[in-house]
mmCIF file with all atom_site columns, C-alpha atoms in Angstrom:
data_model
loop_
_atom_site.group_PDB
_atom_site.id
_atom_site.type_symbol
_atom_site.label_atom_id
_atom_site.label_alt_id
_atom_site.label_comp_id
_atom_site.label_asym_id
_atom_site.label_entity_id
_atom_site.label_seq_id
_atom_site.pdbx_PDB_ins_code
_atom_site.Cartn_x
_atom_site.Cartn_y
_atom_site.Cartn_z
_atom_site.occupancy
_atom_site.B_iso_or_equiv
_atom_site.pdbx_formal_charge
_atom_site.auth_seq_id
_atom_site.auth_comp_id
_atom_site.auth_asym_id
_atom_site.auth_atom_id
_atom_site.pdbx_PDB_model_num
ATOM 1   C CA . SER A 1 1   ? -15.260 12.956  -7.658 1.00 30.00 ? 23  SER A CA 1
ATOM 2   C CA . TYR A 1 2   ? -13.671 11.215  -4.716 1.00 37.00 ? 24  TYR A CA 1
ATOM 3   C CA . ALA A 1 3   ? -15.337 7.859   -5.454 1.00 38.00 ? 25  ALA A CA 1
ATOM 4   C CA . GLU A 1 4   ? -13.906 7.829   -8.969 1.00 42.00 ? 26  GLU A CA 1
ATOM 5   C CA . GLU A 1 5   ? -10.381 8.746   -7.835 1.00 49.00 ? 27  GLU A CA 1
ATOM 6   C CA . THR A 1 6   ? -10.162 6.113   -5.127 1.00 47.00 ? 28  THR A CA 1
ATOM 7   C CA . SER A 1 7   ? -12.638 3.430   -6.204 1.00 64.00 ? 29  SER A CA 1
ATOM 8   C CA . GLU A 1 8   ? -10.426 0.672   -4.763 1.00 83.00 ? 30  GLU A CA 1
ATOM 9   C CA . TYR A 1 9   ? -10.766 2.206   -1.285 1.00 81.00 ? 31  TYR A CA 1
ATOM 10  C CA . ILE A 1 10  ? -14.306 1.312   -0.313 1.00 87.00 ? 32  ILE A CA 1
ATOM 11  C CA . TYR A 1 11  ? -14.293 0.842   3.467  1.00 90.00 ? 33  TYR A CA 1
ATOM 12  C CA . THR A 1 12  ? -14.629 4.059   5.503  1.00 93.00 ? 34  THR A CA 1
ATOM 13  C CA . VAL A 1 13  ? -12.374 3.974   8.561  1.00 94.00 ? 35  VAL A CA 1
ATOM 14  C CA . LEU A 1 14  ? -12.778 7.598   9.689  1.00 95.00 ? 36  LEU A CA 1
ATOM 15  C CA . GLU A 1 15  ? -14.839 10.616  8.713  1.00 95.00 ? 37  GLU A CA 1
ATOM 16  C CA . GLU A 1 16  ? -14.261 13.770  10.742 1.00 96.00 ? 38  GLU A CA 1
ATOM 17  C CA . ASP A 1 17  ? -15.896 17.118  10.001 1.00 96.00 ? 39  ASP A CA 1
ATOM 18  C CA . PHE A 1 18  ? -15.897 18.612  13.557 1.00 96.00 ? 40  PHE A CA 1
ATOM 19  C CA . GLU A 1 19  ? -19.608 19.430  13.307 1.00 95.00 ? 41  GLU A CA 1
ATOM 20  C CA . SER A 1 20  ? -20.077 17.569  16.620 1.00 94.00 ? 42  SER A CA 1
ATOM 21  C CA . LYS A 1 21  ? -18.218 20.521  18.220 1.00 94.00 ? 43  LYS A CA 1
ATOM 22  C CA . LYS A 1 22  ? -15.864 18.014  19.888 1.00 93.00 ? 44  LYS A CA 1
ATOM 23  C CA . PHE A 1 23  ? -12.162 17.260  19.450 1.00 94.00 ? 45  PHE A CA 1
ATOM 24  C CA . ASN A 1 24  ? -12.886 13.523  19.008 1.00 94.00 ? 46  ASN A CA 1
ATOM 25  C CA . GLY A 1 25  ? -9.378  12.425  19.939 1.00 95.00 ? 47  GLY A CA 1
ATOM 26  C CA . TRP A 1 26  ? -7.435  15.158  18.124 1.00 96.00 ? 48  TRP A CA 1
ATOM 27  C CA . TYR A 1 27  ? -4.675  16.763  20.183 1.00 94.00 ? 49  TYR A CA 1
ATOM 28  C CA . PRO A 1 28  ? -1.624  19.022  19.632 1.00 92.00 ? 50  PRO A CA 1
ATOM 29  C CA . LEU A 1 29  ? 1.424   16.950  18.683 1.00 90.00 ? 51  LEU A CA 1
ATOM 30  C CA . GLY A 1 30  ? 3.939   17.154  21.507 1.00 85.00 ? 52  GLY A CA 1
ATOM 31  C CA . GLY A 1 31  ? 1.762   19.746  23.240 1.00 85.00 ? 53  GLY A CA 1
ATOM 32  C CA . GLN A 1 32  ? 3.443   22.310  20.983 1.00 86.00 ? 54  GLN A CA 1
ATOM 33  C CA . SER A 1 33  ? 0.365   24.158  19.697 1.00 90.00 ? 55  SER A CA 1
ATOM 34  C CA . VAL A 1 34  ? -3.107  25.244  20.741 1.00 93.00 ? 56  VAL A CA 1
ATOM 35  C CA . LEU A 1 35  ? -6.129  23.561  19.151 1.00 94.00 ? 57  LEU A CA 1
ATOM 36  C CA . THR A 1 36  ? -9.576  25.118  19.130 1.00 94.00 ? 58  THR A CA 1
ATOM 37  C CA . LEU A 1 37  ? -12.832 24.352  17.383 1.00 95.00 ? 59  LEU A CA 1
ATOM 38  C CA . ASN A 1 38  ? -13.319 27.141  14.866 1.00 90.00 ? 60  ASN A CA 1
ATOM 39  C CA . SER A 1 39  ? -16.874 28.231  14.066 1.00 91.00 ? 61  SER A CA 1
ATOM 40  C CA . ASP A 1 40  ? -15.854 30.656  11.302 1.00 85.00 ? 62  ASP A CA 1
ATOM 41  C CA . GLY A 1 41  ? -16.860 28.118  8.668  1.00 85.00 ? 63  GLY A CA 1
ATOM 42  C CA . GLY A 1 42  ? -15.331 24.801  7.795  1.00 92.00 ? 64  GLY A CA 1
ATOM 43  C CA . HIS A 1 43  ? -14.717 23.291  4.406  1.00 95.00 ? 65  HIS A CA 1
ATOM 44  C CA . SER A 1 44  ? -18.175 21.711  4.176  1.00 92.00 ? 66  SER A CA 1
ATOM 45  C CA . GLY A 1 45  ? -19.922 22.884  7.346  1.00 92.00 ? 67  GLY A CA 1
ATOM 46  C CA . ASP A 1 46  ? -19.731 25.407  10.139 1.00 94.00 ? 68  ASP A CA 1
ATOM 47  C CA . TYR A 1 47  ? -16.776 23.993  12.123 1.00 96.00 ? 69  TYR A CA 1
ATOM 48  C CA . SER A 1 48  ? -13.134 23.074  11.615 1.00 96.00 ? 70  SER A CA 1
ATOM 49  C CA . LEU A 1 49  ? -10.168 22.364  13.899 1.00 96.00 ? 71  LEU A CA 1
ATOM 50  C CA . TYR A 1 50  ? -7.830  25.356  14.229 1.00 94.00 ? 72  TYR A CA 1
ATOM 51  C CA . ALA A 1 51  ? -4.128  25.119  15.181 1.00 94.00 ? 73  ALA A CA 1
ATOM 52  C CA . SER A 1 52  ? -2.362  28.203  16.548 1.00 93.00 ? 74  SER A CA 1
ATOM 53  C CA . ASP A 1 53  ? 0.689   29.155  18.652 1.00 93.00 ? 75  ASP A CA 1
ATOM 54  C CA . ARG A 1 54  ? 2.781   26.499  16.927 1.00 91.00 ? 76  ARG A CA 1
ATOM 55  C CA . SER A 1 55  ? 6.418   26.155  18.008 1.00 89.00 ? 77  SER A CA 1
ATOM 56  C CA . ALA A 1 56  ? 7.709   23.832  15.248 1.00 89.00 ? 78  ALA A CA 1
ATOM 57  C CA . SER A 1 57  ? 6.747   22.863  11.689 1.00 89.00 ? 79  SER A CA 1
ATOM 58  C CA . TRP A 1 58  ? 5.392   19.516  12.929 1.00 90.00 ? 80  TRP A CA 1
ATOM 59  C CA . SER A 1 59  ? 3.400   21.015  15.806 1.00 89.00 ? 81  SER A CA 1
ATOM 60  C CA . GLY A 1 60  ? -0.161  20.686  14.620 1.00 91.00 ? 82  GLY A CA 1
ATOM 61  C CA . PRO A 1 61  ? -3.246  18.541  15.051 1.00 95.00 ? 83  PRO A CA 1
ATOM 62  C CA . THR A 1 62  ? -2.624  14.823  15.499 1.00 95.00 ? 84  THR A CA 1
ATOM 63  C CA . LEU A 1 63  ? -4.787  11.748  15.916 1.00 96.00 ? 85  LEU A CA 1
ATOM 64  C CA . ASN A 1 64  ? -3.726  8.386   17.296 1.00 96.00 ? 86  ASN A CA 1
ATOM 65  C CA . THR A 1 65  ? -4.938  5.974   14.618 1.00 96.00 ? 87  THR A CA 1
ATOM 66  C CA . SER A 1 66  ? -3.702  2.772   16.277 1.00 94.00 ? 88  SER A CA 1
ATOM 67  C CA . ASN A 1 67  ? -7.264  1.582   16.901 1.00 93.00 ? 89  ASN A CA 1
ATOM 68  C CA . LEU A 1 68  ? -8.321  2.438   13.353 1.00 94.00 ? 90  LEU A CA 1
ATOM 69  C CA . LEU A 1 69  ? -5.530  1.125   11.111 1.00 94.00 ? 91  LEU A CA 1
ATOM 70  C CA . VAL A 1 70  ? -4.504  -2.505  10.774 1.00 93.00 ? 92  VAL A CA 1
ATOM 71  C CA . PRO A 1 71  ? -0.941  -3.612  9.949  1.00 94.00 ? 93  PRO A CA 1
ATOM 72  C CA . GLY A 1 72  ? -0.560  -4.889  6.405  1.00 93.00 ? 94  GLY A CA 1
ATOM 73  C CA . GLN A 1 73  ? -3.597  -2.941  5.133  1.00 93.00 ? 95  GLN A CA 1
ATOM 74  C CA . ALA A 1 74  ? -3.509  -0.082  2.604  1.00 94.00 ? 96  ALA A CA 1
ATOM 75  C CA . TYR A 1 75  ? -5.333  3.186   3.259  1.00 95.00 ? 97  TYR A CA 1
ATOM 76  C CA . HIS A 1 76  ? -6.263  6.385   1.472  1.00 95.00 ? 98  HIS A CA 1
ATOM 77  C CA . PHE A 1 77  ? -6.044  9.628   3.480  1.00 96.00 ? 99  PHE A CA 1
ATOM 78  C CA . GLU A 1 78  ? -7.816  12.833  2.537  1.00 95.00 ? 100 GLU A CA 1
ATOM 79  C CA . ALA A 1 79  ? -8.242  16.153  4.329  1.00 96.00 ? 101 ALA A CA 1
ATOM 80  C CA . TYR A 1 80  ? -8.721  19.836  3.673  1.00 95.00 ? 102 TYR A CA 1
ATOM 81  C CA . VAL A 1 81  ? -6.398  22.529  5.049  1.00 93.00 ? 103 VAL A CA 1
ATOM 82  C CA . LYS A 1 82  ? -6.824  26.295  5.137  1.00 91.00 ? 104 LYS A CA 1
ATOM 83  C CA . SER A 1 83  ? -4.065  28.732  6.067  1.00 87.00 ? 105 SER A CA 1
ATOM 84  C CA . SER A 1 84  ? -4.635  31.828  8.181  1.00 82.00 ? 106 SER A CA 1
ATOM 85  C CA . ILE A 1 85  ? -2.752  33.771  5.468  1.00 79.00 ? 107 ILE A CA 1
ATOM 86  C CA . ASP A 1 86  ? -2.376  33.361  1.717  1.00 72.00 ? 108 ASP A CA 1
ATOM 87  C CA . GLU A 1 87  ? 1.305   32.630  1.212  1.00 66.00 ? 109 GLU A CA 1
ATOM 88  C CA . SER A 1 88  ? 2.332   30.416  -1.673 1.00 67.00 ? 110 SER A CA 1
ATOM 89  C CA . THR A 1 89  ? 5.773   29.581  -0.258 1.00 73.00 ? 111 THR A CA 1
ATOM 90  C CA . ILE A 1 90  ? 4.437   27.638  2.749  1.00 80.00 ? 112 ILE A CA 1
ATOM 91  C CA . LEU A 1 91  ? 4.302   23.866  2.312  1.00 84.00 ? 113 LEU A CA 1
ATOM 92  C CA . TRP A 1 92  ? 1.501   21.934  4.041  1.00 84.00 ? 114 TRP A CA 1
ATOM 93  C CA . SER A 1 93  ? 1.650   18.220  4.748  1.00 89.00 ? 115 SER A CA 1
ATOM 94  C CA . ILE A 1 94  ? -0.274  15.327  6.166  1.00 90.00 ? 116 ILE A CA 1
ATOM 95  C CA . VAL A 1 95  ? 2.126   12.860  7.756  1.00 93.00 ? 117 VAL A CA 1
ATOM 96  C CA . ILE A 1 96  ? 1.755   9.387   9.229  1.00 93.00 ? 118 ILE A CA 1
ATOM 97  C CA . GLU A 1 97  ? 4.078   8.327   12.035 1.00 93.00 ? 119 GLU A CA 1
ATOM 98  C CA . VAL A 1 98  ? 4.473   4.575   12.521 1.00 95.00 ? 120 VAL A CA 1
ATOM 99  C CA . PRO A 1 99  ? 6.711   3.080   15.200 1.00 93.00 ? 121 PRO A CA 1
ATOM 100 C CA . THR A 1 100 ? 7.744   -0.418  14.105 1.00 91.00 ? 122 THR A CA 1
ATOM 101 C CA . GLU A 1 101 ? 9.966   -3.138  15.474 1.00 90.00 ? 123 GLU A CA 1
ATOM 102 C CA . GLU A 1 102 ? 12.711  -1.788  13.180 1.00 91.00 ? 124 GLU A CA 1
ATOM 103 C CA . GLY A 1 103 ? 12.311  1.894   14.145 1.00 92.00 ? 125 GLY A CA 1
ATOM 104 C CA . GLU A 1 104 ? 10.188  4.960   13.406 1.00 93.00 ? 126 GLU A CA 1
ATOM 105 C CA . ILE A 1 105 ? 8.651   5.606   9.996  1.00 93.00 ? 127 ILE A CA 1
ATOM 106 C CA . TYR A 1 106 ? 7.528   9.115   9.027  1.00 93.00 ? 128 TYR A CA 1
ATOM 107 C CA . ALA A 1 107 ? 5.733   9.068   5.685  1.00 92.00 ? 129 ALA A CA 1
ATOM 108 C CA . ASN A 1 108 ? 4.691   12.310  4.056  1.00 90.00 ? 130 ASN A CA 1
ATOM 109 C CA . LEU A 1 109 ? 1.327   11.426  2.490  1.00 91.00 ? 131 LEU A CA 1
ATOM 110 C CA . SER A 1 110 ? 0.802   14.723  0.700  1.00 87.00 ? 132 SER A CA 1
ATOM 111 C CA . THR A 1 111 ? 2.519   18.096  0.444  1.00 83.00 ? 133 THR A CA 1
ATOM 112 C CA . THR A 1 112 ? 1.211   21.147  -1.336 1.00 85.00 ? 134 THR A CA 1
ATOM 113 C CA . ASN A 1 113 ? 0.816   24.900  -1.223 1.00 80.00 ? 135 ASN A CA 1
ATOM 114 C CA . VAL A 1 114 ? -2.494  26.099  0.182  1.00 74.00 ? 136 VAL A CA 1
ATOM 115 C CA . SER A 1 115 ? -4.881  28.695  -1.199 1.00 76.00 ? 137 SER A CA 1
ATOM 116 C CA . GLY A 1 116 ? -8.256  28.760  0.524  1.00 85.00 ? 138 GLY A CA 1
ATOM 117 C CA . TRP A 1 117 ? -9.471  25.274  1.444  1.00 90.00 ? 139 TRP A CA 1
ATOM 118 C CA . THR A 1 118 ? -6.998  22.918  -0.245 1.00 89.00 ? 140 THR A CA 1
ATOM 119 C CA . LYS A 1 119 ? -7.208  19.131  -0.443 1.00 93.00 ? 141 LYS A CA 1
ATOM 120 C CA . LEU A 1 120 ? -4.338  16.973  0.780  1.00 93.00 ? 142 LEU A CA 1
ATOM 121 C CA . SER A 1 121 ? -4.489  13.264  -0.071 1.00 94.00 ? 143 SER A CA 1
ATOM 122 C CA . GLY A 1 122 ? -2.275  10.230  -0.278 1.00 94.00 ? 144 GLY A CA 1
ATOM 123 C CA . ASP A 1 123 ? -2.042  6.470   0.152  1.00 94.00 ? 145 ASP A CA 1
ATOM 124 C CA . PHE A 1 124 ? -0.087  4.397   2.648  1.00 94.00 ? 146 PHE A CA 1
ATOM 125 C CA . GLU A 1 125 ? 0.208   0.726   3.545  1.00 94.00 ? 147 GLU A CA 1
ATOM 126 C CA . LEU A 1 126 ? 0.769   0.156   7.250  1.00 94.00 ? 148 LEU A CA 1
ATOM 127 C CA . PRO A 1 127 ? 3.775   -2.166  7.744  1.00 95.00 ? 149 PRO A CA 1
ATOM 128 C CA . GLU A 1 128 ? 3.096   -5.634  9.168  1.00 94.00 ? 150 GLU A CA 1
ATOM 129 C CA . ASP A 1 129 ? 5.293   -4.856  12.187 1.00 94.00 ? 151 ASP A CA 1
ATOM 130 C CA . ALA A 1 130 ? 3.541   -1.560  13.062 1.00 95.00 ? 152 ALA A CA 1
ATOM 131 C CA . ILE A 1 131 ? 3.316   -1.037  16.812 1.00 95.00 ? 153 ILE A CA 1
ATOM 132 C CA . SER A 1 132 ? 1.065   2.034   16.622 1.00 94.00 ? 154 SER A CA 1
ATOM 133 C CA . SER A 1 133 ? 0.216   4.885   14.254 1.00 96.00 ? 155 SER A CA 1
ATOM 134 C CA . ASN A 1 134 ? -0.568  8.609   14.308 1.00 96.00 ? 156 ASN A CA 1
ATOM 135 C CA . ILE A 1 135 ? -1.504  11.063  11.584 1.00 95.00 ? 157 ILE A CA 1
ATOM 136 C CA . TYR A 1 136 ? -0.664  14.729  11.924 1.00 94.00 ? 158 TYR A CA 1
ATOM 137 C CA . PHE A 1 137 ? -0.661  17.959  9.956  1.00 94.00 ? 159 PHE A CA 1
ATOM 138 C CA . GLU A 1 138 ? 2.294   20.281  9.592  1.00 91.00 ? 160 GLU A CA 1
ATOM 139 C CA . ALA A 1 139 ? 3.275   23.531  7.888  1.00 89.00 ? 161 ALA A CA 1
ATOM 140 C CA . SER A 1 140 ? 6.755   24.722  6.941  1.00 87.00 ? 162 SER A CA 1
ATOM 141 C CA . ASP A 1 141 ? 6.214   28.139  8.588  1.00 87.00 ? 163 ASP A CA 1
ATOM 142 C CA . THR A 1 142 ? 5.640   28.000  12.356 1.00 86.00 ? 164 THR A CA 1
ATOM 143 C CA . ASP A 1 143 ? 4.187   31.548  12.431 1.00 86.00 ? 165 ASP A CA 1
ATOM 144 C CA . VAL A 1 144 ? 1.151   30.502  10.393 1.00 87.00 ? 166 VAL A CA 1
ATOM 145 C CA . ASN A 1 145 ? -2.032  29.186  11.966 1.00 90.00 ? 167 ASN A CA 1
ATOM 146 C CA . PHE A 1 146 ? -4.275  26.808  10.063 1.00 92.00 ? 168 PHE A CA 1
ATOM 147 C CA . SER A 1 147 ? -7.537  24.877  10.045 1.00 93.00 ? 169 SER A CA 1
ATOM 148 C CA . ILE A 1 148 ? -8.216  21.269  9.069  1.00 95.00 ? 170 ILE A CA 1
ATOM 149 C CA . ASP A 1 149 ? -11.555 19.745  8.116  1.00 97.00 ? 171 ASP A CA 1
ATOM 150 C CA . ASP A 1 150 ? -13.280 16.873  6.342  1.00 97.00 ? 172 ASP A CA 1
ATOM 151 C CA . ILE A 1 151 ? -10.696 14.227  7.176  1.00 96.00 ? 173 ILE A CA 1
ATOM 152 C CA . VAL A 1 152 ? -11.496 10.865  5.604  1.00 96.00 ? 174 VAL A CA 1
ATOM 153 C CA . ILE A 1 153 ? -9.555  7.619   5.848  1.00 96.00 ? 175 ILE A CA 1
ATOM 154 C CA . THR A 1 154 ? -10.664 4.701   3.689  1.00 95.00 ? 176 THR A CA 1
ATOM 155 C CA . GLY A 1 155 ? -9.367  1.158   3.315  1.00 93.00 ? 177 GLY A CA 1
ATOM 156 C CA . LYS A 1 156 ? -9.597  -1.369  0.506  1.00 87.00 ? 178 LYS A CA 1
ATOM 157 C CA . SER A 1 157 ? -11.632 -3.802  2.583  1.00 76.00 ? 179 SER A CA 1
ATOM 158 C CA . LYS A 1 158 ? -13.005 -4.207  6.064  1.00 75.00 ? 180 LYS A CA 1
ATOM 159 C CA . PRO A 1 159 ? -10.297 -6.055  7.997  1.00 65.00 ? 181 PRO A CA 1
ATOM 160 C CA . SER A 1 160 ? -11.052 -8.999  10.235 1.00 63.00 ? 182 SER A CA 1
ATOM 161 C CA . VAL A 1 161 ? -8.767  -7.450  12.866 1.00 52.00 ? 183 VAL A CA 1
ATOM 162 C CA . THR A 1 162 ? -9.937  -4.026  13.953 1.00 49.00 ? 184 THR A CA 1
ATOM 163 C CA . SER A 1 163 ? -6.904  -2.418  15.601 1.00 49.00 ? 185 SER A CA 1
ATOM 164 C CA . ILE A 1 164 ? -3.309  -2.521  16.680 1.00 52.00 ? 186 ILE A CA 1
ATOM 165 C CA . SER A 1 165 ? -3.358  -3.606  20.284 1.00 50.00 ? 187 SER A CA 1
ATOM 166 C CA . PRO A 1 166 ? -0.948  -5.456  22.502 1.00 50.00 ? 188 PRO A CA 1
ATOM 167 C CA . GLU A 1 167 ? -1.653  -9.078  23.279 1.00 48.00 ? 189 GLU A CA 1
ATOM 168 C CA . SER A 1 168 ? -3.612  -9.511  26.467 1.00 42.00 ? 190 SER A CA 1
ATOM 169 C CA . GLU A 1 169 ? -1.349  -9.226  29.443 1.00 45.00 ? 191 GLU A CA 1
ATOM 170 C CA . THR A 1 170 ? -1.439  -11.453 32.485 1.00 42.00 ? 192 THR A CA 1
ATOM 171 C CA . PHE A 1 171 ? -0.166  -10.096 35.752 1.00 40.00 ? 193 PHE A CA 1
ATOM 172 C CA . GLU A 1 172 ? 0.761   -12.226 38.729 1.00 44.00 ? 194 GLU A CA 1
ATOM 173 C CA . TYR A 1 173 ? 0.930   -10.560 42.103 1.00 41.00 ? 195 TYR A CA 1
ATOM 174 C CA . ASN A 1 174 ? 2.675   -12.125 45.093 1.00 41.00 ? 196 ASN A CA 1
ATOM 175 C CA . PHE A 1 175 ? 2.093   -10.492 48.444 1.00 43.00 ? 197 PHE A CA 1
ATOM 176 C CA . SER A 1 176 ? 4.074   -11.356 51.518 1.00 46.00 ? 198 SER A CA 1
ATOM 177 C CA . PHE A 1 177 ? 3.118   -9.905  54.866 1.00 48.00 ? 199 PHE A CA 1
ATOM 178 C CA . GLU A 1 178 ? 6.007   -11.478 56.728 1.00 51.00 ? 200 GLU A CA 1
ATOM 179 C CA . GLU A 1 179 ? 8.824   -9.285  57.933 1.00 50.00 ? 201 GLU A CA 1
#
């Protein structure tokens, strides 16, 4: 069971099953695909998020996780993916993108072939200098549509800081009405 596999990850950061019939922050990465809520049956319920009309391998569902993940903390990511066709040569991935002060990090958390609903899972520690973070799903074949469901992110402990956010900004405005 999941609890046995990841017993060190005990704090639930995100659980998404799309049963609310809402996108809940999910959007097409780079605007390069179409996302719809699919009512043809999800992994564990009636709904899933469906990606179609993809123009690149990376063009799939993405979620900005900057307000969920804390720099320096380790996380476990889990999701289920289902392809619109059964093709064993297509590779499916869940990826985390993390801009840092040193540059962009793209970490492939899990890659596998998909047959029916297939679990993708992996662990990642957000770097201390993370500026933001996004997770997204991709497939090696752009002609294939796919669904995602039952996305869960867990952490080892509840952090005292709850998100990546810029320091408060102070603005000073000077207006002069003299010509």
